[in-house]
């Protein structure tokens, strides 16, 4: 009976030369597969770059078209062009800033503020976006916020004379007027409140003036009650005014006269 032994591995039956050839072919195939992967990644990256370049080029064309429309005061059409450009390049701060200017020309201040804020979110170092935001805030009456926006714009670009002489000086003037108006209103309210709380002065009902007025009124009432007149109409149509006294009435017989008043 044969003794038990370990099974030989299959690879042991393969010759060394055959094994080396197989390993070399596998390495070549791996290199080719690696080259294919690299080529595919490069091609995909290149296609993406081309697509981005096309988007940027098309966005610039739309931006320029919108600018021409805005210069001709065709504001709605300009906004449509810029919105289309933003679909291609949503991070373009200049498009939002230009859109904000046009919205202010249309007196749509809330959307103008929003568009300027979007421009600043994409480029916080844009001095013209801060200037546009300040002007939009002035349109809403937010004077303090507008002053801050103009100050930020000047901090970024201190040599801008337009912001110094026009925007910031005008905003500060409006701010002073607003403060003066509020101060006047507060003073008027305080004065009105003080007048409402002022006590009624006491009157001396025993003064000579009050006594004289009361005496004059009493004399007048006495004279009126001493002599009263009445208008009566006779049956024949005769109108007669009769003076009546308390002690001696002179009214004729009721069967002959009819009292008129």
PDB file of N, CA and C in Angstrom, residues 208-224:
ATOM      1  N   UNK A 208     -63.681 140.901  41.432  1.00  0.00           N
ATOM      2  CA  UNK A 208     -64.540 142.004  40.982  1.00  0.00           C
ATOM      3  C   UNK A 208     -65.009 141.799  39.556  1.00  0.00           C
ATOM      4  N   UNK A 209     -64.162 141.240  38.688  1.00  0.00           N
ATOM      5  CA  UNK A 209     -64.564 141.050  37.287  1.00  0.00           C
ATOM      6  C   UNK A 209     -65.706 140.043  37.193  1.00  0.00           C
ATOM      7  N   UNK A 210     -65.586 138.930  37.916  1.00  0.00           N
ATOM      8  CA  UNK A 210     -66.637 137.911  37.859  1.00  0.00           C
ATOM      9  C   UNK A 210     -67.944 138.453  38.428  1.00  0.00           C
ATOM     10  N   UNK A 211     -67.858 139.192  39.520  1.00  0.00           N
ATOM     11  CA  UNK A 211     -69.062 139.767  40.131  1.00  0.00           C
ATOM     12  C   UNK A 211     -69.729 140.740  39.183  1.00  0.00           C
ATOM     13  N   UNK A 212     -68.949 141.582  38.483  1.00  0.00           N
ATOM     14  CA  UNK A 212     -69.513 142.556  37.539  1.00  0.00           C
ATOM     15  C   UNK A 212     -70.212 141.860  36.386  1.00  0.00           C
ATOM     16  N   UNK A 213     -69.611 140.776  35.855  1.00  0.00           N
ATOM     17  CA  UNK A 213     -70.233 140.050  34.753  1.00  0.00           C
ATOM     18  C   UNK A 213     -71.547 139.407  35.193  1.00  0.00           C
ATOM     19  N   UNK A 214     -71.563 138.820  36.364  1.00  0.00           N
ATOM     20  CA  UNK A 214     -72.791 138.208  36.861  1.00  0.00           C
ATOM     21  C   UNK A 214     -73.884 139.239  37.084  1.00  0.00           C
ATOM     22  N   UNK A 215     -73.525 140.428  37.567  1.00  0.00           N
ATOM     23  CA  UNK A 215     -74.508 141.481  37.787  1.00  0.00           C
ATOM     24  C   UNK A 215     -75.093 141.949  36.471  1.00  0.00           C
ATOM     25  N   UNK A 216     -74.248 142.088  35.434  1.00  0.00           N
ATOM     26  CA  UNK A 216     -74.744 142.526  34.129  1.00  0.00           C
ATOM     27  C   UNK A 216     -75.707 141.506  33.545  1.00  0.00           C
ATOM     28  N   UNK A 217     -75.391 140.221  33.692  1.00  0.00           N
ATOM     29  CA  UNK A 217     -76.293 139.188  33.178  1.00  0.00           C
ATOM     30  C   UNK A 217     -77.623 139.204  33.926  1.00  0.00           C
ATOM     31  N   UNK A 218     -77.586 139.422  35.221  1.00  0.00           N
ATOM     32  CA  UNK A 218     -78.825 139.474  36.011  1.00  0.00           C
ATOM     33  C   UNK A 218     -79.691 140.643  35.611  1.00  0.00           C
ATOM     34  N   UNK A 219     -79.106 141.821  35.378  1.00  0.00           N
ATOM     35  CA  UNK A 219     -79.882 142.979  34.954  1.00  0.00           C
ATOM     36  C   UNK A 219     -80.543 142.742  33.617  1.00  0.00           C
ATOM     37  N   UNK A 220     -79.811 142.092  32.704  1.00  0.00           N
ATOM     38  CA  UNK A 220     -80.374 141.816  31.391  1.00  0.00           C
ATOM     39  C   UNK A 220     -81.545 140.860  31.480  1.00  0.00           C
ATOM     40  N   UNK A 221     -81.408 139.812  32.278  1.00  0.00           N
ATOM     41  CA  UNK A 221     -82.502 138.864  32.455  1.00  0.00           C
ATOM     42  C   UNK A 221     -83.703 139.535  33.111  1.00  0.00           C
ATOM     43  N   UNK A 222     -83.457 140.455  34.032  1.00  0.00           N
ATOM     44  CA  UNK A 222     -84.542 141.164  34.700  1.00  0.00           C
ATOM     45  C   UNK A 222     -85.314 142.041  33.736  1.00  0.00           C
ATOM     46  N   UNK A 223     -84.597 142.719  32.837  1.00  0.00           N
ATOM     47  CA  UNK A 223     -85.260 143.579  31.852  1.00  0.00           C
ATOM     48  C   UNK A 223     -86.092 142.766  30.881  1.00  0.00           C
ATOM     49  N   UNK A 224     -85.609 141.604  30.478  1.00  0.00           N
ATOM     50  CA  UNK A 224     -86.345 140.755  29.541  1.00  0.00           C
ATOM     51  C   UNK A 224     -87.599 140.183  30.173  1.00  0.00           C
TER      52      UNK A 224
END
